[in-house]
Short mmCIF file of C-alpha atoms and ligand atoms in Angstrom, two decimals:
data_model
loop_
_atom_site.label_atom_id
_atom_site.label_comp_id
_atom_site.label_asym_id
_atom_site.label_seq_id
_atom_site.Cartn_x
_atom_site.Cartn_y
_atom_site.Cartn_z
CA UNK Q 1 -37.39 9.64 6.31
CA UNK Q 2 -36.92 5.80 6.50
CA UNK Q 3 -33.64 4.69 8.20
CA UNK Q 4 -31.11 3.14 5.54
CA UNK Q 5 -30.58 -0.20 6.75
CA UNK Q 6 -27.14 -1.64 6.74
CA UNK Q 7 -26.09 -5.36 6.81
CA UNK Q 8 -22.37 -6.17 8.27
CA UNK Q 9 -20.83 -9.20 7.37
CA UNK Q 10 -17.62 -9.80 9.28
CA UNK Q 11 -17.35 -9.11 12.66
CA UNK Q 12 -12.91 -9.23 12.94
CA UNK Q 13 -11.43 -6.12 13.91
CA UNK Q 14 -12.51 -3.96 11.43
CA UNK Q 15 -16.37 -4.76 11.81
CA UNK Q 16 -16.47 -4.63 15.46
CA UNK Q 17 -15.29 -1.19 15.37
CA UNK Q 18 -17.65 -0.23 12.94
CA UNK Q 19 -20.28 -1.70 15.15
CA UNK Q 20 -18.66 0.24 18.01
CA UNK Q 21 -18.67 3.71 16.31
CA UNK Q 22 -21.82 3.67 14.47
CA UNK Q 23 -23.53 2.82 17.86
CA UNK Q 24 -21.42 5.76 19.78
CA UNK Q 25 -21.85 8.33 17.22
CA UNK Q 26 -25.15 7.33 15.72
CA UNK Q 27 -26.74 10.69 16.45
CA UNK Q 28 -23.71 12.89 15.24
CA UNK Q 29 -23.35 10.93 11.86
CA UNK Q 30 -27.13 10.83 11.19
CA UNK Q 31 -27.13 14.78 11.21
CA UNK Q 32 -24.16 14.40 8.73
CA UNK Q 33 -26.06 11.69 6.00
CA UNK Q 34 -29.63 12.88 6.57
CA UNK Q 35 -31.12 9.51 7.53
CA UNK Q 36 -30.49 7.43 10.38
CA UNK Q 37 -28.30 4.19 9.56
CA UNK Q 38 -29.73 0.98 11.26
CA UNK Q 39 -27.78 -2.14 11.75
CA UNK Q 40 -30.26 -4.26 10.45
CA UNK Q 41 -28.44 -7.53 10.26
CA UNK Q 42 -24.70 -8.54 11.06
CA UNK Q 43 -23.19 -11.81 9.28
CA UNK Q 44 -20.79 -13.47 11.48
CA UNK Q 45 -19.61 -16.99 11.86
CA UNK Q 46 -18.55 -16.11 15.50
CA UNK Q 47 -19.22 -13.58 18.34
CA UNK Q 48 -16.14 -11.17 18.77
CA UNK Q 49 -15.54 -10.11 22.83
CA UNK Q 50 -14.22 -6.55 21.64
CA UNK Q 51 -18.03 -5.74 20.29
CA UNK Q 52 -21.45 -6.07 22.20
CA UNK Q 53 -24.06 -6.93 19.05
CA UNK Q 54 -26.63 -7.86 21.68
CA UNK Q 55 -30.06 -6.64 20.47
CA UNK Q 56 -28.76 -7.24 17.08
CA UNK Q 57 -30.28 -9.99 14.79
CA UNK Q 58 -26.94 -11.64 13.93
CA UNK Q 59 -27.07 -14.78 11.18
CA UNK Q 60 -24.52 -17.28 11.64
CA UNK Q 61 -24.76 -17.31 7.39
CA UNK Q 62 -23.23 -14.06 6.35
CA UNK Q 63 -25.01 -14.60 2.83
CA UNK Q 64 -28.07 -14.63 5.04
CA UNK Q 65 -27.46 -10.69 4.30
CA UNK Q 66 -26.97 -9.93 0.90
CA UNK Q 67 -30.16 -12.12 1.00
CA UNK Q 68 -32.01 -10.29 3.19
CA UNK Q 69 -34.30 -8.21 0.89
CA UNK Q 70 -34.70 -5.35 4.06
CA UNK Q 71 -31.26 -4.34 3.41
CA UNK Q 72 -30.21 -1.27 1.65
CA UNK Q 73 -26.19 -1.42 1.53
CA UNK Q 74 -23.89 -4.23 2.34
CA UNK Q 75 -21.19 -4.06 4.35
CA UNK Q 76 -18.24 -6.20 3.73
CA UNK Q 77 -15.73 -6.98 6.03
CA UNK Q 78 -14.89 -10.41 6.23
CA UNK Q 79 -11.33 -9.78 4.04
CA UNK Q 80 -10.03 -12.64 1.56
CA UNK Q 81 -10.91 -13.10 -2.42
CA UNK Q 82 -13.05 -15.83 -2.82
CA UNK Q 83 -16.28 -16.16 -0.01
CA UNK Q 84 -16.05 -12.08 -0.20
CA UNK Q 85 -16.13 -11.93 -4.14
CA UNK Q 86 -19.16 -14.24 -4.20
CA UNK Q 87 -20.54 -12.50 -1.38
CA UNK Q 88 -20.34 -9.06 -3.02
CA UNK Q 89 -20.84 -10.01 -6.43
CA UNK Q 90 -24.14 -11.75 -4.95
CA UNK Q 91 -24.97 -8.15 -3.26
CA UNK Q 92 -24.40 -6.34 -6.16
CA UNK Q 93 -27.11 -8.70 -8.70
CA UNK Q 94 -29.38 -8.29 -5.31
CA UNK Q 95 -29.26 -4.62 -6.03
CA UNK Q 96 -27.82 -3.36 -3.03
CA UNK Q 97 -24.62 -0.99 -2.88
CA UNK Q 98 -21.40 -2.25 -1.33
CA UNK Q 99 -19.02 -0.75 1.08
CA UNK Q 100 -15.72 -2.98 1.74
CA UNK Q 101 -12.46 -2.25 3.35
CA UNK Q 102 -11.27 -5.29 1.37
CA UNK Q 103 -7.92 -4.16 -0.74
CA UNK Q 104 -7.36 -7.66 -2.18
CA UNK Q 105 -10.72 -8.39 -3.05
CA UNK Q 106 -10.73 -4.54 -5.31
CA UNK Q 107 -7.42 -4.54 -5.85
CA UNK Q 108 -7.73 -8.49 -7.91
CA UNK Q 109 -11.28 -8.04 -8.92
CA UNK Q 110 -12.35 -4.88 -8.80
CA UNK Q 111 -12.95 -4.53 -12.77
CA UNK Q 112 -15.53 -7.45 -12.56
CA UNK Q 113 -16.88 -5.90 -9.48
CA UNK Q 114 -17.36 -2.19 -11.14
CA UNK Q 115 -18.86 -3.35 -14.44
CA UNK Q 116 -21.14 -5.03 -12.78
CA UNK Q 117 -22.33 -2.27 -9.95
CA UNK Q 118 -22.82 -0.17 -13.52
CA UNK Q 119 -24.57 -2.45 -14.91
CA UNK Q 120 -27.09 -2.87 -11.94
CA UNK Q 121 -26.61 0.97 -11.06
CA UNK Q 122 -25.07 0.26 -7.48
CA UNK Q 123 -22.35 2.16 -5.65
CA UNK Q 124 -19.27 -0.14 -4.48
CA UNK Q 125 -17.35 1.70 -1.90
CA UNK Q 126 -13.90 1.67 -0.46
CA UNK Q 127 -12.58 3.91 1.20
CA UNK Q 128 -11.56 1.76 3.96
CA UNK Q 129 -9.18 -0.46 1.75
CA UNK Q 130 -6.47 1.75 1.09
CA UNK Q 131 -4.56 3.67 4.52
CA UNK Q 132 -6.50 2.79 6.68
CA UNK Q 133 -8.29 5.87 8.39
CA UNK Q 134 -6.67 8.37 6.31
CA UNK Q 135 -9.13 9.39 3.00
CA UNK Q 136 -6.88 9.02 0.46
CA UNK Q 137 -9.62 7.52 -2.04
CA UNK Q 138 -11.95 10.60 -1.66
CA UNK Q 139 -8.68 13.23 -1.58
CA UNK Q 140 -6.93 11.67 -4.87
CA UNK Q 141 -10.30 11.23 -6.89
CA UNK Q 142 -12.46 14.20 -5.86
CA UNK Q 143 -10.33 16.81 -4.14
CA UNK Q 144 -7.44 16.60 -6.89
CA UNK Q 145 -9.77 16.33 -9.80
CA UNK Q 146 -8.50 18.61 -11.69
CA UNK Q 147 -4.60 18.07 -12.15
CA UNK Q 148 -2.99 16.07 -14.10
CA UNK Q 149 -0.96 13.27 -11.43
CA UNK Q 150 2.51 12.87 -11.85
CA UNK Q 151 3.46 10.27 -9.14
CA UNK Q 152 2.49 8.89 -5.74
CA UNK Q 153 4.40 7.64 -2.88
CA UNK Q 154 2.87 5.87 -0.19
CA UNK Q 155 3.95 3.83 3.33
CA UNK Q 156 0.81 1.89 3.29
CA UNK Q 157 1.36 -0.48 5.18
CA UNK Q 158 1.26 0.02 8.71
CA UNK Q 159 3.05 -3.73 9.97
CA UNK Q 160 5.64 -2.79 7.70
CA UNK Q 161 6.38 0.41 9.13
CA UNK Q 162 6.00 -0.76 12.66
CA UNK Q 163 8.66 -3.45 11.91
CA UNK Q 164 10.90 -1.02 10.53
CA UNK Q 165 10.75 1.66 13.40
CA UNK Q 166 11.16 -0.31 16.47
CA UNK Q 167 13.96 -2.53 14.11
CA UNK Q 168 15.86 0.92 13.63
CA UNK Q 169 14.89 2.39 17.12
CA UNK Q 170 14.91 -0.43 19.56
CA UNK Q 171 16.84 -3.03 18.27
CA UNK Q 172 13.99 -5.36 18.27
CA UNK Q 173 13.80 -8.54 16.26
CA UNK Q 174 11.72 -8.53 13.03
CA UNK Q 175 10.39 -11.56 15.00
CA UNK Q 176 9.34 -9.70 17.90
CA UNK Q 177 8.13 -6.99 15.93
CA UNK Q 178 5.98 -8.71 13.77
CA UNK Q 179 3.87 -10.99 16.88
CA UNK Q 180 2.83 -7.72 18.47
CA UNK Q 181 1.53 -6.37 15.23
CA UNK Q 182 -0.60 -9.03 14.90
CA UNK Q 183 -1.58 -8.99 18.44
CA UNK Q 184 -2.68 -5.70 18.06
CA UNK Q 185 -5.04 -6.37 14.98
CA UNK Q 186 -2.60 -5.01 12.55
CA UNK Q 187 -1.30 -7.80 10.46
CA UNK Q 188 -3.11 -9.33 7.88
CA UNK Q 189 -4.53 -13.16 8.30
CA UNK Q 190 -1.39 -14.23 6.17
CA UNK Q 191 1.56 -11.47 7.87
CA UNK Q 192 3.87 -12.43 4.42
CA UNK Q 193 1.26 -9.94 2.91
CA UNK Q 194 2.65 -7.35 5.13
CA UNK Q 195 6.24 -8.07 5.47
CA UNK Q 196 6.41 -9.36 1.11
CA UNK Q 197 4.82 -6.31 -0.15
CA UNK Q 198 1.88 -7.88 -1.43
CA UNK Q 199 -0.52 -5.95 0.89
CA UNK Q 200 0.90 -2.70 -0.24
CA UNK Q 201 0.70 -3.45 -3.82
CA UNK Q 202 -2.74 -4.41 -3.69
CA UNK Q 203 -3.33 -0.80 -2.17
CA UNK Q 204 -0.64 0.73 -4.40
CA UNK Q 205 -2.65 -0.67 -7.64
CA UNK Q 206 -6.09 1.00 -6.22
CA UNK Q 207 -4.62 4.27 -5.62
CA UNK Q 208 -2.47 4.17 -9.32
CA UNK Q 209 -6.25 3.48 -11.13
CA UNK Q 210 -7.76 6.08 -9.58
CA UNK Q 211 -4.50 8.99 -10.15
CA UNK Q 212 -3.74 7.86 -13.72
CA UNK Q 213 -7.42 6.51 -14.81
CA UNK Q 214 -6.35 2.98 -15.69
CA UNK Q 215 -8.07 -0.32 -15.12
CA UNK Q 216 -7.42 -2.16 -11.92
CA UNK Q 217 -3.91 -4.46 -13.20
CA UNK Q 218 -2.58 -6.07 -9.60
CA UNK Q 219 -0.55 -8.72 -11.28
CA UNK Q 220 1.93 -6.34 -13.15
CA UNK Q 221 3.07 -4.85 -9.74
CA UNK Q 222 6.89 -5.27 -8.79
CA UNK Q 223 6.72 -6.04 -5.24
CA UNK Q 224 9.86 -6.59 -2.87
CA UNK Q 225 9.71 -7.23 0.73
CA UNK Q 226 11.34 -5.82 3.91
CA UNK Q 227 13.00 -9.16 5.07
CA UNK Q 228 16.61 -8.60 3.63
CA UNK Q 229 17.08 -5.55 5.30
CA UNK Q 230 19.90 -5.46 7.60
CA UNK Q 231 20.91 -3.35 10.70
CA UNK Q 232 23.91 -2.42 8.93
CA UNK Q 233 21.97 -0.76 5.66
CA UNK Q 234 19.80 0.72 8.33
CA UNK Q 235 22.66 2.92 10.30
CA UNK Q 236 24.27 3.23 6.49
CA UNK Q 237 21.10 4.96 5.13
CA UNK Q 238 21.43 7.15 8.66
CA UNK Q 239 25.13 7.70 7.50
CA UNK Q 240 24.30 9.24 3.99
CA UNK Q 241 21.43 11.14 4.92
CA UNK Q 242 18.06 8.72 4.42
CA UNK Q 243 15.71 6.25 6.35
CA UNK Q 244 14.97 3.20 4.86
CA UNK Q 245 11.14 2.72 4.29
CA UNK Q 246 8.64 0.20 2.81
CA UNK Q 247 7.52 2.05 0.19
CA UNK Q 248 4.85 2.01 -2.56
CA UNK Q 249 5.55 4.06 -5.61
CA UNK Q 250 3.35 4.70 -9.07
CA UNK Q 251 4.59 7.42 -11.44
CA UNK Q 252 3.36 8.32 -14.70
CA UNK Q 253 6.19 8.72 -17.24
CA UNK Q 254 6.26 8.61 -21.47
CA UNK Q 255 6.60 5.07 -21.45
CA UNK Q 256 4.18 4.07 -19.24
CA UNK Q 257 2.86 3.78 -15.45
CA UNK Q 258 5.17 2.33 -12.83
CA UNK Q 259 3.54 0.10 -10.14
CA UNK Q 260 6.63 -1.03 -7.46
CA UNK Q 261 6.62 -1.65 -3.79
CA UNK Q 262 9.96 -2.00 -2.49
CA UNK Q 263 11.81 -0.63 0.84
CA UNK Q 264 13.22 2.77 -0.42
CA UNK Q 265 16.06 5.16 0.81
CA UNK Q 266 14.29 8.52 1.17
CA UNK Q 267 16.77 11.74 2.12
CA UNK Q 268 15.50 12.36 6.48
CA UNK Q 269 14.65 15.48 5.33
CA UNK Q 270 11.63 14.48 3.56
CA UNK Q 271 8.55 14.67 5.69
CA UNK Q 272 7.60 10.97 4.94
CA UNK Q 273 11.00 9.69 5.63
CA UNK Q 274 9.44 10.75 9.74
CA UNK Q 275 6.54 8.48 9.30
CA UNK Q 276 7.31 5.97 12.44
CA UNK Q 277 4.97 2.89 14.13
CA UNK Q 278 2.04 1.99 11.85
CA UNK Q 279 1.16 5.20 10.79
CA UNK Q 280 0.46 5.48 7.23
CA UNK Q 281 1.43 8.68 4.64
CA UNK Q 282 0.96 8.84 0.83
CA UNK Q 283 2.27 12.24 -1.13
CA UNK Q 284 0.88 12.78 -4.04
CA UNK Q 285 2.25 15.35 -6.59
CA UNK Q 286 -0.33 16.99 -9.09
CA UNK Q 287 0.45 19.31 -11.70
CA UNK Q 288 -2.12 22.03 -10.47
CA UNK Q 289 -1.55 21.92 -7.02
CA UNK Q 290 2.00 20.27 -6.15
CA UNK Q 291 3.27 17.97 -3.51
CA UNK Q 292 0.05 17.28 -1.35
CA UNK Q 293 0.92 15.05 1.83
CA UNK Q 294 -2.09 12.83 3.63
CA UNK Q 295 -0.82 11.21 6.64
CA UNK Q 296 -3.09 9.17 9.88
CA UNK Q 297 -3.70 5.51 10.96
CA UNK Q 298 -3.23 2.82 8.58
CA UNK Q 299 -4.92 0.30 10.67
CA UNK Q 300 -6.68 -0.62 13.35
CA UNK Q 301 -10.18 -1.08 14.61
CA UNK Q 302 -11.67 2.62 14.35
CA UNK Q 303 -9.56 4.13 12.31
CA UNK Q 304 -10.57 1.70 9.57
CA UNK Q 305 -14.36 1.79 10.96
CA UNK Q 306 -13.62 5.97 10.02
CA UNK Q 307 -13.47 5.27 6.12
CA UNK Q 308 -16.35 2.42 6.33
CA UNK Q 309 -18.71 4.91 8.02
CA UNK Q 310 -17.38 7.56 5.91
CA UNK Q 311 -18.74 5.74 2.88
CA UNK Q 312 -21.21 4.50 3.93
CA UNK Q 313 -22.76 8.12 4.72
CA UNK Q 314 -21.63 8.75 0.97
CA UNK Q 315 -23.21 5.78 -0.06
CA UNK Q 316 -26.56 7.25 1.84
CA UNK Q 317 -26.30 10.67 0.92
CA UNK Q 318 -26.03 9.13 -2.80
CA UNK Q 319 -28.68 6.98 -2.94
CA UNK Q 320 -31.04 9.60 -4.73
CA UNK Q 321 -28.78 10.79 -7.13
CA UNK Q 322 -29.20 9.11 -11.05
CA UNK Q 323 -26.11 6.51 -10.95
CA UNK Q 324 -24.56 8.18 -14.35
CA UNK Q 325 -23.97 11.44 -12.05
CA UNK Q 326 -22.34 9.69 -9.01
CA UNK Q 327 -18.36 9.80 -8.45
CA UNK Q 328 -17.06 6.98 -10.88
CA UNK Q 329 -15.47 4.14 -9.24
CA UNK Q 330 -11.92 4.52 -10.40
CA UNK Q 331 -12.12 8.54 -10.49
CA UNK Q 332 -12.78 8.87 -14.82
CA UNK Q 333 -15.89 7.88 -16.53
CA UNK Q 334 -15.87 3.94 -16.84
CA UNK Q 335 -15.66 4.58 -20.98
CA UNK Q 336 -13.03 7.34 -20.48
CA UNK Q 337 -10.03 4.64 -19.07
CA UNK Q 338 -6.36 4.39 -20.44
CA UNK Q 339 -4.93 1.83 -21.68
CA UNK Q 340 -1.52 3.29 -20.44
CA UNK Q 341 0.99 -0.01 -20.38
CA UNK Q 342 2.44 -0.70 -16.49
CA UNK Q 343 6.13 -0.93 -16.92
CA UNK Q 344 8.28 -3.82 -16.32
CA UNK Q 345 10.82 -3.29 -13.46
CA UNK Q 346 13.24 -3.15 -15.49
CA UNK Q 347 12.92 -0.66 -17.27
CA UNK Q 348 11.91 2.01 -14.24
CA UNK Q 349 14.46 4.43 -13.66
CA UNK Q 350 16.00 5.15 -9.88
CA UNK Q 351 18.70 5.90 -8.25
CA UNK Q 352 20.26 3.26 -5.89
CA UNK Q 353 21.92 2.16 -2.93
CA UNK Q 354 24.44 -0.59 -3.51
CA UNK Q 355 26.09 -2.19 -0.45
CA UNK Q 356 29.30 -4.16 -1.77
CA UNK Q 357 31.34 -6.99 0.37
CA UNK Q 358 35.08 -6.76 -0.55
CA UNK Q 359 38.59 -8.65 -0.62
CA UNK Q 360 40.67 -5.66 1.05
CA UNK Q 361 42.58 -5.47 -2.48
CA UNK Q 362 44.80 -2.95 -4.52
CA UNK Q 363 42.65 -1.48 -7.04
CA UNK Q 364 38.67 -3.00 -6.14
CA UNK Q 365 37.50 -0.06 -6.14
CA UNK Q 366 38.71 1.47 -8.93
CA UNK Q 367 37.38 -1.63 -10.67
CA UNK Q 368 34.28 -1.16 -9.24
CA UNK Q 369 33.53 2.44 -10.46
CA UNK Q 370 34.91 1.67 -13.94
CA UNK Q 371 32.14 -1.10 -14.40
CA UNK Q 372 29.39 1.27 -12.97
CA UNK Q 373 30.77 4.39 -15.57
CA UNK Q 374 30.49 1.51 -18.42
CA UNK Q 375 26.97 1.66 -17.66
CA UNK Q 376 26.37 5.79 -17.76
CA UNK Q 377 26.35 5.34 -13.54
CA UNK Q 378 27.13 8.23 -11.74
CA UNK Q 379 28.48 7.49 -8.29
CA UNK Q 380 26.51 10.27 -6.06
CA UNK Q 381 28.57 9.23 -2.62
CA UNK Q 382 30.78 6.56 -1.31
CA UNK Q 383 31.83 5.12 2.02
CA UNK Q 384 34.64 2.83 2.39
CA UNK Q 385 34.25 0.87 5.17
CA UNK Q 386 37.23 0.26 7.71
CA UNK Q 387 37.99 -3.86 6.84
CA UNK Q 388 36.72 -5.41 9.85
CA UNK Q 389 35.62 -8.38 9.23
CA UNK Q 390 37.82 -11.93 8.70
CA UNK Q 391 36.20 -14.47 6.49
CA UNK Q 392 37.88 -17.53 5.84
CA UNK Q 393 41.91 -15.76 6.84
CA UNK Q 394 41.23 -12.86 4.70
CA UNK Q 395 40.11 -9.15 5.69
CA UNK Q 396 36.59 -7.88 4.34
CA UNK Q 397 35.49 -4.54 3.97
CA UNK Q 398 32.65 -3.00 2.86
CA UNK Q 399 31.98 -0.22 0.54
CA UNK Q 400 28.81 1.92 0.04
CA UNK Q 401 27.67 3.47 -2.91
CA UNK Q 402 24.74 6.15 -3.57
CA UNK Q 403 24.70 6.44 -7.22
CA UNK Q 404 22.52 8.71 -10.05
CA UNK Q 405 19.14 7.51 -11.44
CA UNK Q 406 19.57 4.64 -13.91
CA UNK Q 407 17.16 2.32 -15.76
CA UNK Q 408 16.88 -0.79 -13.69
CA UNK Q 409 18.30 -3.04 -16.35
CA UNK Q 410 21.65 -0.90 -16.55
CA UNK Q 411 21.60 -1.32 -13.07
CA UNK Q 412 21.23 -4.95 -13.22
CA UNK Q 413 23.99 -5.27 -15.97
CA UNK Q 414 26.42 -3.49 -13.82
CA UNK Q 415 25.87 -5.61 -10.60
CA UNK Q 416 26.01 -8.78 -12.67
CA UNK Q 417 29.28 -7.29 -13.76
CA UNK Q 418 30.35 -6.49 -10.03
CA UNK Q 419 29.42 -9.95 -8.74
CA UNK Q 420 31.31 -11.61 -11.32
CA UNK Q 421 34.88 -9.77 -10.14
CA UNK Q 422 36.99 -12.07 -7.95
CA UNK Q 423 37.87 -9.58 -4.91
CA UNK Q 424 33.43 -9.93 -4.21
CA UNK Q 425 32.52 -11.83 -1.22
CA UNK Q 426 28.63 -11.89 -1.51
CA UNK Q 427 25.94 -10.95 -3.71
CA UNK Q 428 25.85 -7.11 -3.95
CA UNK Q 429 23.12 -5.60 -1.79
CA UNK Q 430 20.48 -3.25 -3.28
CA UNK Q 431 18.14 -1.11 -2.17
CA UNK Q 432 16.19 1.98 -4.78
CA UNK Q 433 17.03 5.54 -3.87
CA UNK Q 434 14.04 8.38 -4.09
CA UNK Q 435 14.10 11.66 -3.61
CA UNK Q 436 10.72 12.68 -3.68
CA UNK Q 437 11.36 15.84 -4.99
N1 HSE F 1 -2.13 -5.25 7.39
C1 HSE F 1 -2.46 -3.93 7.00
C2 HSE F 1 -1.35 -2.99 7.48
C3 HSE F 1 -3.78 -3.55 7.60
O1 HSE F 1 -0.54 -3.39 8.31
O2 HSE F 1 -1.29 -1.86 7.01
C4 HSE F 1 -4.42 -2.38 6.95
O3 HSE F 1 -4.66 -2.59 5.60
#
């Protein structure tokens, strides 16, 4: 048979390890897709030192290769929303199927993207966008096919949870931290992406469509970043029991889907509370089989180029088949979607972590607990402190609280409540509790 013949545009990180591994295991993943895969064209507006393309036709003009009517699939890796939408949309109406490691790009656009691959009877694949390495896309929408998904809970973002570890194990500055992340190819072009959330909640809203069968919906994420965390609620959280991690969580309840990213107290025990560096781990809970764990490389040069290849042989191996009978995009049938609503963050239910600066006063406390019982809160466990601090003559102290699940806006009543009570020094610190059971 004819080799398929692949067009890269992008040659960053991710494409030059792509180029790397297709050309060192060539023979091995030809035996796996049938056909041999040629690199028939690579798009990129400059050479990369980490990746030898020569003997390649490389275009300066990366639409030079959604253009180029010899090619079969395209191959997107040049990241961002707006050259790489054109770009693929342009693929797409040029009839040729799509692979992209590009979580922004699906995560933002991906329902224009989809109806129009339908329309034209094109596979878009992407794999690569969510976890890096680990195939989270193909586990949640073919291997758990046929339970019903309760919730998800991802680190999925590998900068995060590299800033995180070496924060709580080494004492290093988030500073610190963050350069050699994006020395190493980690961080994204814009590191706020990592460190804000945003990056997980673009992957968080691709793995929620394809659990719950809902339409791409990016902008009704909560997303909270890792920058207010303190040493101090780090060795708490060791205190009580937890590790504090960046964490992306979508659960199906009666009222709707929640969509949040925020850093998360889980209990150490937890298996995914031990996810260190930039490794990435999502557990999934379906109804049929239980907790299911998937953990590996969320970035990086091959371990991305190990979901691009991987679709890309399922893009090959596919490329018979009638498009009505191929996997669906988003895991249902394109006509079967919900329109489950996304819930605000206000109304999602956790438990928390509050972290309260005191006047060393007679009676705080007590004061403290009544306004949390006024709102249904259960306190779950309390440290007090010993007053160490002196601000301004007078001795601060700080007290702890784990307390039952609540809906958020209790939650937010109560603290509004707490802040308002003359013996607080400081806005109260909060970070969501999960137990992942
Ligand atoms: N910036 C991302 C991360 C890269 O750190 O996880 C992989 O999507």
């Amino acid at each position: 048979m004819k080799p398929v013949k692949i067009g890269i545009c992008g040659l960053g990180t991710v494409g030059s390890g792509v180029v790397n591994v297709l050309k060192r295991n060539g023979l091995e993943i030809e035996r796996r897709a049938g056909r041999e895969i040629e690199i028939a064209q690579i798009g990129a507006r400059r050479d990369n030192p980490a990746c030898d393309t020569s003997g390649f036709n490389v275009s300066r003009d990366i639409f030079d290769v959604v253009r180029n009517p010899a090619i079969d699939v395209v191959v997107e890796l040049i990241g961002g929303c707006t050259i790489a939408r054109e770009l693929v949309l342009e693929a797409i109406q040029n009839g040729k199927h799509v692979v992209t490691a590009n979580k922004a790009l699906i995560a933002e656009h991906g329902n224009e993207i989809f109806e129009l691959a339908q329309a034209k009877g094109v596979t878009v694949a992407f794999e690569a966008s969510v976890a890096g390495g680990i195939p989270i896309i193909k586990s949640v929408r073919e291997g758990l096919a046929a339970n019903s998904i309760h919730w998800l809970a991802g680190i999925i973002n590998g900068t995060g949870n590299f800033i995180l570890t070496e924060m709580r194990d080494h004492g290093r500055t988030f500073e610190d931290v963050l350069a050699e992340a994006q020395e190493l190819g980690y961080a994204e072009a814009d590191p706020t992406f990592d460190v804000e959330g945003i990056d997980a909640a673009h992957k968080l809203t691709i793995l929620a469509s394809i659990a719950f069968g809902i339409p791409l919906q990016f902008d009704k994420a909560f997303t909270e970043g890792i920058g207010a965390i303190s040493s101090e609620d780090v060795s708490n959280a060791e205190d009580l029991g937890y590790r504090i991690k960046h964490l992306g969580v979508t659960r199906r309840t009666e009222k709707g889907i929640e969509l949040r990213v925020h850093p998360t107290l889980i209990p150490e025990k937890q298996l995914i509370a031990n996810v260190d560096g930039v490794m990435n781990a999502i557990l999934v809970e379906g109804d049929a089989v239980g907790p299911t764990l998937y953990y590996g490389a969320g970035a990086g040069a091959e371990p991305t180029a190990s979901s691009v290849i991987a679709d890309i042989v399922d893009v090959v191996r596919a490329l018979t088949v009638d498009p009505d009978n191929r996997v669906p995009h988003l895991a249902f049938q394109p006509d079967a979607l919900s329109d489950l609503k996304i819930l605000p963050i206000e109304e999602v239910e956790t438990a928390y972590y509050l972290r309260i600066a005191i006047r060393d006063k007679v009676g705080v406390l007590a004061k403290i607990a009544t306004l949390l019982s006024d709102q249904g809160i259960s306190i779950e466990a309390l440290i007090q402190r010993q007053p160490k601090e002196q601000v301004k003559g007078e001795t601060v102290a700080s007290i702890i609280i784990v307390t039952n699940r609540v809906i958020e806006k209790q939650m937010n009543h109560a603290i509004s409540e707490i802040e308002a009570l003359c013996e607080i020094v400081e806005n109260v610190h909060r970070i969501r509790v999960e137990s992942l059971d």
